mmCIF file of N, CA and C in Angstrom:
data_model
loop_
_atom_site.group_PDB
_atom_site.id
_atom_site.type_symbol
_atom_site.label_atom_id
_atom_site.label_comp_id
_atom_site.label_asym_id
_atom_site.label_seq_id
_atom_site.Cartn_x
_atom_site.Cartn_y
_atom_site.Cartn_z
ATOM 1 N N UNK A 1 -78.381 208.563 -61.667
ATOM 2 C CA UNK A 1 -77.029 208.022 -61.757
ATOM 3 C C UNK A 1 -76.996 206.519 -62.003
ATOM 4 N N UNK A 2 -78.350 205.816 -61.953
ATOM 5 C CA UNK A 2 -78.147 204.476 -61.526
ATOM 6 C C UNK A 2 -78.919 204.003 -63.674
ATOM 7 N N UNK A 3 -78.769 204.635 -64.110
ATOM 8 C CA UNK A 3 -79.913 204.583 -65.314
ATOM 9 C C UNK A 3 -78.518 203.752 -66.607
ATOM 10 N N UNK A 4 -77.135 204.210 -65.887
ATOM 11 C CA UNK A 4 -76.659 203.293 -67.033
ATOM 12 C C UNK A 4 -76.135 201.480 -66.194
ATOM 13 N N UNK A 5 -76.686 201.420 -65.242
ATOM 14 C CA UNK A 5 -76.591 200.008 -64.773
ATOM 15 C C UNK A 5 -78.261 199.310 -65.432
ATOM 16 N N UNK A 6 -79.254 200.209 -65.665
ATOM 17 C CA UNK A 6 -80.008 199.899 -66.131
ATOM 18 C C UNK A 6 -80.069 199.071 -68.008
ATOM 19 N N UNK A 7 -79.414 200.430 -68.578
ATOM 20 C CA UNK A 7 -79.294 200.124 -69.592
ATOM 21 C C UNK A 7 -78.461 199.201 -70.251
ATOM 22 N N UNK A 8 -77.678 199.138 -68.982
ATOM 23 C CA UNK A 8 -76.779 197.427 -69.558
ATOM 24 C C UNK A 8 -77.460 196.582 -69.593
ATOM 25 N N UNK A 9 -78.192 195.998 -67.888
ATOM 26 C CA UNK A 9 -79.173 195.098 -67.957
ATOM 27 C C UNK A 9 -80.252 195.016 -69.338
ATOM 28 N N UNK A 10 -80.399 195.790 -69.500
ATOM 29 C CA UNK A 10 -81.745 195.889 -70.992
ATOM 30 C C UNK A 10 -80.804 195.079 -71.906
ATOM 31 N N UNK A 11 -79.796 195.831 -72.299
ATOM 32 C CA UNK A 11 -78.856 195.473 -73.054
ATOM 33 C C UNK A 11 -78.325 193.863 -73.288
ATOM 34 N N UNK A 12 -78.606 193.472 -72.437
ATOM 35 C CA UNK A 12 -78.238 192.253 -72.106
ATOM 36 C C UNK A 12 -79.217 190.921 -71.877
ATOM 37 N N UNK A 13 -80.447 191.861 -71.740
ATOM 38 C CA UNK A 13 -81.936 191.330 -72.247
ATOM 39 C C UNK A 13 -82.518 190.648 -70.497
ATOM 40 N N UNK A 14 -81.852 191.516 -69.972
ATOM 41 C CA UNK A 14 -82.179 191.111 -68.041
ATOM 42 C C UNK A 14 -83.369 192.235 -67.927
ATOM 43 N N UNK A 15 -84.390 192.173 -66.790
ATOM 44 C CA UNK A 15 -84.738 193.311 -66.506
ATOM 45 C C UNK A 15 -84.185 194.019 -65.843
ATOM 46 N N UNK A 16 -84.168 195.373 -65.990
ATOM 47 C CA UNK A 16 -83.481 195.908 -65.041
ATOM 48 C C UNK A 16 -84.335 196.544 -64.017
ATOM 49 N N UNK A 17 -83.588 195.977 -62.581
ATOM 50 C CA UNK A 17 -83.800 196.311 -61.292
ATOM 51 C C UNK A 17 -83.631 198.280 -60.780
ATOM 52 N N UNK A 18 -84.294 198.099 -60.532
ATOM 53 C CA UNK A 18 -84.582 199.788 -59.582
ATOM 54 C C UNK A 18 -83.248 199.656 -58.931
ATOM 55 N N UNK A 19 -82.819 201.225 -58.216
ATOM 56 C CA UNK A 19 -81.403 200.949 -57.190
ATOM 57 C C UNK A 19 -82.044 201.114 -55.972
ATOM 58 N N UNK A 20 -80.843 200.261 -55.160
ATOM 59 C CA UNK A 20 -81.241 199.558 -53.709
ATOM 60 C C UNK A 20 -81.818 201.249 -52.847
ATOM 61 N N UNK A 21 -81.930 200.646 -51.887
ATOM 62 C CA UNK A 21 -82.803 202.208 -51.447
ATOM 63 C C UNK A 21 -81.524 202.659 -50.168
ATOM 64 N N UNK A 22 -80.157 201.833 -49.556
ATOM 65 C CA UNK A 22 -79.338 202.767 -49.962
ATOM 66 C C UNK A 22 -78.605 203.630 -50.780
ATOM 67 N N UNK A 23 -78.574 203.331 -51.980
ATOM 68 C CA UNK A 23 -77.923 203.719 -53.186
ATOM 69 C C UNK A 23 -78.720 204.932 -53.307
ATOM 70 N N UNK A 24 -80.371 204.991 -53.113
ATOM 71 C CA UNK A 24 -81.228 206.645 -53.389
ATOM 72 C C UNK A 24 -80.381 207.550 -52.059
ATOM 73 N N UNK A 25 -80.388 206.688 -50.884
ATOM 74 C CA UNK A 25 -79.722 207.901 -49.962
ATOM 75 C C UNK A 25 -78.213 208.445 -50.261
ATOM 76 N N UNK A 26 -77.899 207.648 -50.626
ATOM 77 C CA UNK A 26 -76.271 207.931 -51.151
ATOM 78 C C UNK A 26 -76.278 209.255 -52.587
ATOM 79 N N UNK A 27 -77.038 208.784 -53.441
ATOM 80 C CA UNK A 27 -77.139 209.939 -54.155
ATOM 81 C C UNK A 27 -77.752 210.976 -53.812
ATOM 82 N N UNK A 28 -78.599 210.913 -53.120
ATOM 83 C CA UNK A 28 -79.572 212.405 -52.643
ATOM 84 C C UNK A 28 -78.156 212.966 -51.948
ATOM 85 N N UNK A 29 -77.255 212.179 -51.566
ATOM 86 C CA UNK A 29 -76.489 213.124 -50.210
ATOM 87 C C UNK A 29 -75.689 213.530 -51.665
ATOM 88 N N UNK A 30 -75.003 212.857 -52.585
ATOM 89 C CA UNK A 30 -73.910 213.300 -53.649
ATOM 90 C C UNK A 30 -74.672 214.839 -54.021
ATOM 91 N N UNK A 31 -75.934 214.435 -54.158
ATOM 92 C CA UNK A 31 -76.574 215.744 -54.884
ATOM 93 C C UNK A 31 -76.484 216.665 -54.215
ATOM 94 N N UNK A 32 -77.101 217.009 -52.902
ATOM 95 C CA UNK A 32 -76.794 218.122 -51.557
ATOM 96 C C UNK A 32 -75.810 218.682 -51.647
ATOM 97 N N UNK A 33 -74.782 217.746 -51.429
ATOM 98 C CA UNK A 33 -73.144 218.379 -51.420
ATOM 99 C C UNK A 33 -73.220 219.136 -52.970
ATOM 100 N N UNK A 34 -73.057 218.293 -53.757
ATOM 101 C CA UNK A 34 -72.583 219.407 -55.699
ATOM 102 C C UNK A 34 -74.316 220.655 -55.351
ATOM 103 N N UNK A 35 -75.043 220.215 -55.057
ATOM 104 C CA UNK A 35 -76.153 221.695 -54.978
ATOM 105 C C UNK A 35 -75.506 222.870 -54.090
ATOM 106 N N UNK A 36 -75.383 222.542 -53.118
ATOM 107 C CA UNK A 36 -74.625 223.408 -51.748
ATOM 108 C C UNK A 36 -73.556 223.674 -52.534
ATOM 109 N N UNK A 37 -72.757 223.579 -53.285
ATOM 110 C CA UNK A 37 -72.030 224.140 -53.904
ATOM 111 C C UNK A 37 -71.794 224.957 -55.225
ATOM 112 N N UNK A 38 -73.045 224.655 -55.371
ATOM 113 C CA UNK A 38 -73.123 225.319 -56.973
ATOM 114 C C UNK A 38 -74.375 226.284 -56.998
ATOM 115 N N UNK A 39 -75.151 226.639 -55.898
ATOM 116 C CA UNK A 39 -75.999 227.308 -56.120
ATOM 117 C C UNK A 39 -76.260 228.013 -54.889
ATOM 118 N N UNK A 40 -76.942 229.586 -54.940
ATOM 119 C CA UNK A 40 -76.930 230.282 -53.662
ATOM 120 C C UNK A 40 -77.867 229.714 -52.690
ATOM 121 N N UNK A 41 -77.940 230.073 -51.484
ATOM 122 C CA UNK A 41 -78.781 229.155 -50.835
ATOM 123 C C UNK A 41 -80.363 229.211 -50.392
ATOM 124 N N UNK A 42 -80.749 230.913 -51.489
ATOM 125 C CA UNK A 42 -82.227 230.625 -51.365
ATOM 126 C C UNK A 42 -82.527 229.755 -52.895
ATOM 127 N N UNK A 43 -82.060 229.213 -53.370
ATOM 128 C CA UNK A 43 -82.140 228.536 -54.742
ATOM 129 C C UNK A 43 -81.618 226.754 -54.095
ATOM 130 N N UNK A 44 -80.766 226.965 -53.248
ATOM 131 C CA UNK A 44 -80.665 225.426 -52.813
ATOM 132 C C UNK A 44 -81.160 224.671 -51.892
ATOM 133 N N UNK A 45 -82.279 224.957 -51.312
ATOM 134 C CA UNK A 45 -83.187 224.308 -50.490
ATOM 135 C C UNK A 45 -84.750 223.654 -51.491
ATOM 136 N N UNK A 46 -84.688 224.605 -52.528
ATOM 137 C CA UNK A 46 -86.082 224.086 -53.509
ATOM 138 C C UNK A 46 -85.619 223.372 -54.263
ATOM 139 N N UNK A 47 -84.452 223.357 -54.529
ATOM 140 C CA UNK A 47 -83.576 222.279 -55.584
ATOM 141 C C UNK A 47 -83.808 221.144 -54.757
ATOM 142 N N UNK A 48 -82.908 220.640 -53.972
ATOM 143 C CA UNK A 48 -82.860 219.859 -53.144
ATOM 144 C C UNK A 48 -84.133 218.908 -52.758
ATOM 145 N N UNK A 49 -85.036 219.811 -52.171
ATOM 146 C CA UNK A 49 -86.821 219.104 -52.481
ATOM 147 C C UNK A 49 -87.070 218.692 -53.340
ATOM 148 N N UNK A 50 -86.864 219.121 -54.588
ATOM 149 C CA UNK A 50 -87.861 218.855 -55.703
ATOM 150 C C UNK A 50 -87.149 217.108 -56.245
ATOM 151 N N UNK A 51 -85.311 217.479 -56.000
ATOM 152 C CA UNK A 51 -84.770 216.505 -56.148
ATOM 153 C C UNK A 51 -85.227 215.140 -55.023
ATOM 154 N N UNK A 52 -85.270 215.493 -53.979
ATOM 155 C CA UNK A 52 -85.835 214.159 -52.988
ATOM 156 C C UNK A 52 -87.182 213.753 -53.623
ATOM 157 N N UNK A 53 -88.216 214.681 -53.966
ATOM 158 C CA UNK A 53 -89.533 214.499 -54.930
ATOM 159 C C UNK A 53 -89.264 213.556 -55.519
ATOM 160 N N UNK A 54 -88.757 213.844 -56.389
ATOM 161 C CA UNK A 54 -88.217 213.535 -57.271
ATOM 162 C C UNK A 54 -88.007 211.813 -57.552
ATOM 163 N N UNK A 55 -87.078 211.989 -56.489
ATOM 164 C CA UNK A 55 -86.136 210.048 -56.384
ATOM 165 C C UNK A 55 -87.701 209.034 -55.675
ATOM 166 N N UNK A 56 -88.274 209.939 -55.014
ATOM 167 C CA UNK A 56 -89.562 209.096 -54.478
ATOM 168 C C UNK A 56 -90.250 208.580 -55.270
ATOM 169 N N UNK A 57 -90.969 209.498 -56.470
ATOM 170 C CA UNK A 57 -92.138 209.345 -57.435
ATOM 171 C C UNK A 57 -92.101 208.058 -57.263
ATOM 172 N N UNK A 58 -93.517 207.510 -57.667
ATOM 173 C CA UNK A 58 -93.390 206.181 -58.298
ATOM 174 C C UNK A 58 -93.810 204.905 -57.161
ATOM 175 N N UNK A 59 -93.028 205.746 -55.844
ATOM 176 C CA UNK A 59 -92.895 204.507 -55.067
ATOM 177 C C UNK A 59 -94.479 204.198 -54.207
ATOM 178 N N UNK A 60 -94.572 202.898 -53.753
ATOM 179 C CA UNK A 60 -96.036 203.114 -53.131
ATOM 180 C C UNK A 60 -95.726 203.726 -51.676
ATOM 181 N N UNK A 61 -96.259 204.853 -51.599
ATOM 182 C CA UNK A 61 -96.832 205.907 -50.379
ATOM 183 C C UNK A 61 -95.865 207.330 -50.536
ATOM 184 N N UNK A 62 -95.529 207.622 -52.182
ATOM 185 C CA UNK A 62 -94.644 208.586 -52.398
ATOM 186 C C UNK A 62 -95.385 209.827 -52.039
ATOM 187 N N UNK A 63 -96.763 210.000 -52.479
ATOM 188 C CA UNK A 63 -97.392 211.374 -52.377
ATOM 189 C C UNK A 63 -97.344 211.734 -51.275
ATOM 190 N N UNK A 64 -97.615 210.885 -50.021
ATOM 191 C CA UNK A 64 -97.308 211.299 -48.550
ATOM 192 C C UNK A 64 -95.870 211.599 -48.217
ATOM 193 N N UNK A 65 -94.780 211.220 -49.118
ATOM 194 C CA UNK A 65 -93.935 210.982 -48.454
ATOM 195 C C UNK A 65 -93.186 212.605 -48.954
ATOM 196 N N UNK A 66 -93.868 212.651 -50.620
ATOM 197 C CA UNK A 66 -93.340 214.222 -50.982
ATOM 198 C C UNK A 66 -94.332 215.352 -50.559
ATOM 199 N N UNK A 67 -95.293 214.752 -49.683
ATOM 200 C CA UNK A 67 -96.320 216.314 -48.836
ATOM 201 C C UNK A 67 -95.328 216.203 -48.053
ATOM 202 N N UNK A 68 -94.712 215.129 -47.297
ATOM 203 C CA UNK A 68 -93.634 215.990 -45.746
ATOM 204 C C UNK A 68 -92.868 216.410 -46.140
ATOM 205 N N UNK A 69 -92.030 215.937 -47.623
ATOM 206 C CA UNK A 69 -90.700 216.606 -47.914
ATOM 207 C C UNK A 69 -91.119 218.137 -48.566
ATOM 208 N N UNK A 70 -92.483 218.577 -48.662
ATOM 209 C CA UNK A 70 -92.665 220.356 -49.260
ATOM 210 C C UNK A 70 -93.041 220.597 -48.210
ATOM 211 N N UNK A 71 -93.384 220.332 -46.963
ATOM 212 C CA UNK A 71 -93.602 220.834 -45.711
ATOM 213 C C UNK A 71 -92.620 221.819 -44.525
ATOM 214 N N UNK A 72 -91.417 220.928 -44.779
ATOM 215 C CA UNK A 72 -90.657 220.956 -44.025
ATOM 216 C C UNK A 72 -89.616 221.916 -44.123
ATOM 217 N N UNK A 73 -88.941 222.776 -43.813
ATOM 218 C CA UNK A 73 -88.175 223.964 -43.463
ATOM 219 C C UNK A 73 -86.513 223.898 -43.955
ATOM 220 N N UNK A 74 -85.891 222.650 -43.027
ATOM 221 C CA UNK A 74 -84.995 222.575 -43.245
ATOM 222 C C UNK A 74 -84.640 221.382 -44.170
ATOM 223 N N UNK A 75 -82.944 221.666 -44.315
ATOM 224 C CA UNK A 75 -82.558 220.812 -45.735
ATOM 225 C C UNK A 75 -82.039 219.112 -44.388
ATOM 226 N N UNK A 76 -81.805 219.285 -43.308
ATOM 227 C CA UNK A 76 -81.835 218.129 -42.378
ATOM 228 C C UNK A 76 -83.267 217.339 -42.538
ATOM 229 N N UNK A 77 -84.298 218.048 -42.280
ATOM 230 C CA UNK A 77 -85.402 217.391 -42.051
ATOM 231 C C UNK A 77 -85.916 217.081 -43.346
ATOM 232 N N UNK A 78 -85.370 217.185 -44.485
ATOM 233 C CA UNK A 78 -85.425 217.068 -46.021
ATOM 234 C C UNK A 78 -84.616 215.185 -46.213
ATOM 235 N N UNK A 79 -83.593 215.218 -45.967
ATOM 236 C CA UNK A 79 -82.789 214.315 -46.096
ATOM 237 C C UNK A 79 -83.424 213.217 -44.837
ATOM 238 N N UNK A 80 -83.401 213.711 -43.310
ATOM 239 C CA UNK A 80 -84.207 212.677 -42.662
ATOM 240 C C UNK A 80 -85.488 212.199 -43.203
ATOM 241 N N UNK A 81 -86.736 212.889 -43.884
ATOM 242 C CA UNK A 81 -87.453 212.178 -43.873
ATOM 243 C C UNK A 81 -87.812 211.478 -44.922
ATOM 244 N N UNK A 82 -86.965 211.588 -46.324
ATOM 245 C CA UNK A 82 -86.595 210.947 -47.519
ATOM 246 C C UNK A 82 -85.788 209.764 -46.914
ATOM 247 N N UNK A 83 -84.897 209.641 -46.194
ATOM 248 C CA UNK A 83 -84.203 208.341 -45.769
ATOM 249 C C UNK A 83 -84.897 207.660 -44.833
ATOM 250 N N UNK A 84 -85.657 208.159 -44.198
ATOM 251 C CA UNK A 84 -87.026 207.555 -43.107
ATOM 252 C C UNK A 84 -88.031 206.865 -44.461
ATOM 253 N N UNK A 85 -88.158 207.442 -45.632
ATOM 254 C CA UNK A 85 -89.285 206.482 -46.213
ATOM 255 C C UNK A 85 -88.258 205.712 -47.019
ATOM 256 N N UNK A 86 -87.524 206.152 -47.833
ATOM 257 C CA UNK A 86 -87.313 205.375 -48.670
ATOM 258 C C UNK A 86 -86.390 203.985 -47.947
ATOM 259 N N UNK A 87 -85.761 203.810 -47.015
ATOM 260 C CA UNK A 87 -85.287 202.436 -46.089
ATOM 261 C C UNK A 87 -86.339 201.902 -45.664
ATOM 262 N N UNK A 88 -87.406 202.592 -45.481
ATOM 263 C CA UNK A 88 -88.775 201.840 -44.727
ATOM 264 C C UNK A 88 -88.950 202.194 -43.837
ATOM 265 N N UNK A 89 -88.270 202.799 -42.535
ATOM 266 C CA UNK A 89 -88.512 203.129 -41.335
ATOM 267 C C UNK A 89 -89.781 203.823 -41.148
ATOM 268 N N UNK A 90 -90.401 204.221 -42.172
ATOM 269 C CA UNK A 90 -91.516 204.962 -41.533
ATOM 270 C C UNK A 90 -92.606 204.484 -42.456
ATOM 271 N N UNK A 91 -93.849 204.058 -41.554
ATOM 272 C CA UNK A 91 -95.292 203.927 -42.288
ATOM 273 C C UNK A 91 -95.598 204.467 -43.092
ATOM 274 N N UNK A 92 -97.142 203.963 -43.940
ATOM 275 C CA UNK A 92 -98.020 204.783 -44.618
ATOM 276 C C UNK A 92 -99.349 205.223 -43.760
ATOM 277 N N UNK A 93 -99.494 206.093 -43.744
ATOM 278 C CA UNK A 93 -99.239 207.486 -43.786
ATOM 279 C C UNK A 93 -98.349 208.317 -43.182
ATOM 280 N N UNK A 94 -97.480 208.809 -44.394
ATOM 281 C CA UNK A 94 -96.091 209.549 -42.848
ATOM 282 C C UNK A 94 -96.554 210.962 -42.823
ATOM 283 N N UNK A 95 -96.729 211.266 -41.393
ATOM 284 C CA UNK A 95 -97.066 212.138 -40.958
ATOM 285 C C UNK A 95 -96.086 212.812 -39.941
ATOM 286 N N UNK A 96 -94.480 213.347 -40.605
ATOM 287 C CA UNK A 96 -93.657 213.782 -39.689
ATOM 288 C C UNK A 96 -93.934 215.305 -39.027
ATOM 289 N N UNK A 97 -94.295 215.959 -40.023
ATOM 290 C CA UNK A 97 -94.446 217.158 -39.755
ATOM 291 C C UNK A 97 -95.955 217.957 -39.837
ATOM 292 N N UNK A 98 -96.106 218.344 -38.890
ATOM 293 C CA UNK A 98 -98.085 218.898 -38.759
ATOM 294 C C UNK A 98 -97.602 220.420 -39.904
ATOM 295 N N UNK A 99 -98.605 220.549 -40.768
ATOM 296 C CA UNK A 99 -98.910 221.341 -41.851
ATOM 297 C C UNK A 99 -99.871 222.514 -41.446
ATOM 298 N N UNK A 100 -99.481 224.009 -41.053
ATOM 299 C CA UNK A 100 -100.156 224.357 -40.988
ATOM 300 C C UNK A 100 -99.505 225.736 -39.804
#
């Protein structure tokens, strides 16, 4: 969602800045809500993951951060521990949930 604030900046010959890492929690939640609504709900819990995956890539300590988000069960503990890394609250190595 944040890709045409990008393309202005380009446009305009600025670099363009990543969005703030409330702005990722704010959209992951926009997304939840339109998923939870548009899709049944053994189809909207893998959506949802792949989408938190997703917004992480890239970042430094994402691979740890998308092993807890395919770990984890519920779509709460999906959204907590995507907003636990991406604000910072939680170290590298996040280890919320034991695997296994």
């Amino acid at each position: 969602p944040w890709i045409f604030t990008e393309v202005v900046a380009a446009a305009e010959g600025r670099q363009p800045v990543g969005p703030h890492a409330t702005a990722l929690v704010d959209a992951l939640t926009v997304f939840r809500n339109a998923l939870r609504e548009t899709l049944p709900d053994h189809a909207f819990i893998g959506r949802y993951r792949g989408i938190a995956c997703h917004f992480v890539k890239g970042m430094r300590g994402s691979a740890a951060a998308r092993s807890a988000i395919g770990a984890v069960k519920t779509v709460e503990e999906i959204g907590a521990i995507f907003a636990d890394f991406v604000l910072g609250e939680v170290k590298i190595p996040l280890r919320r949930v034991a695997v296994g």
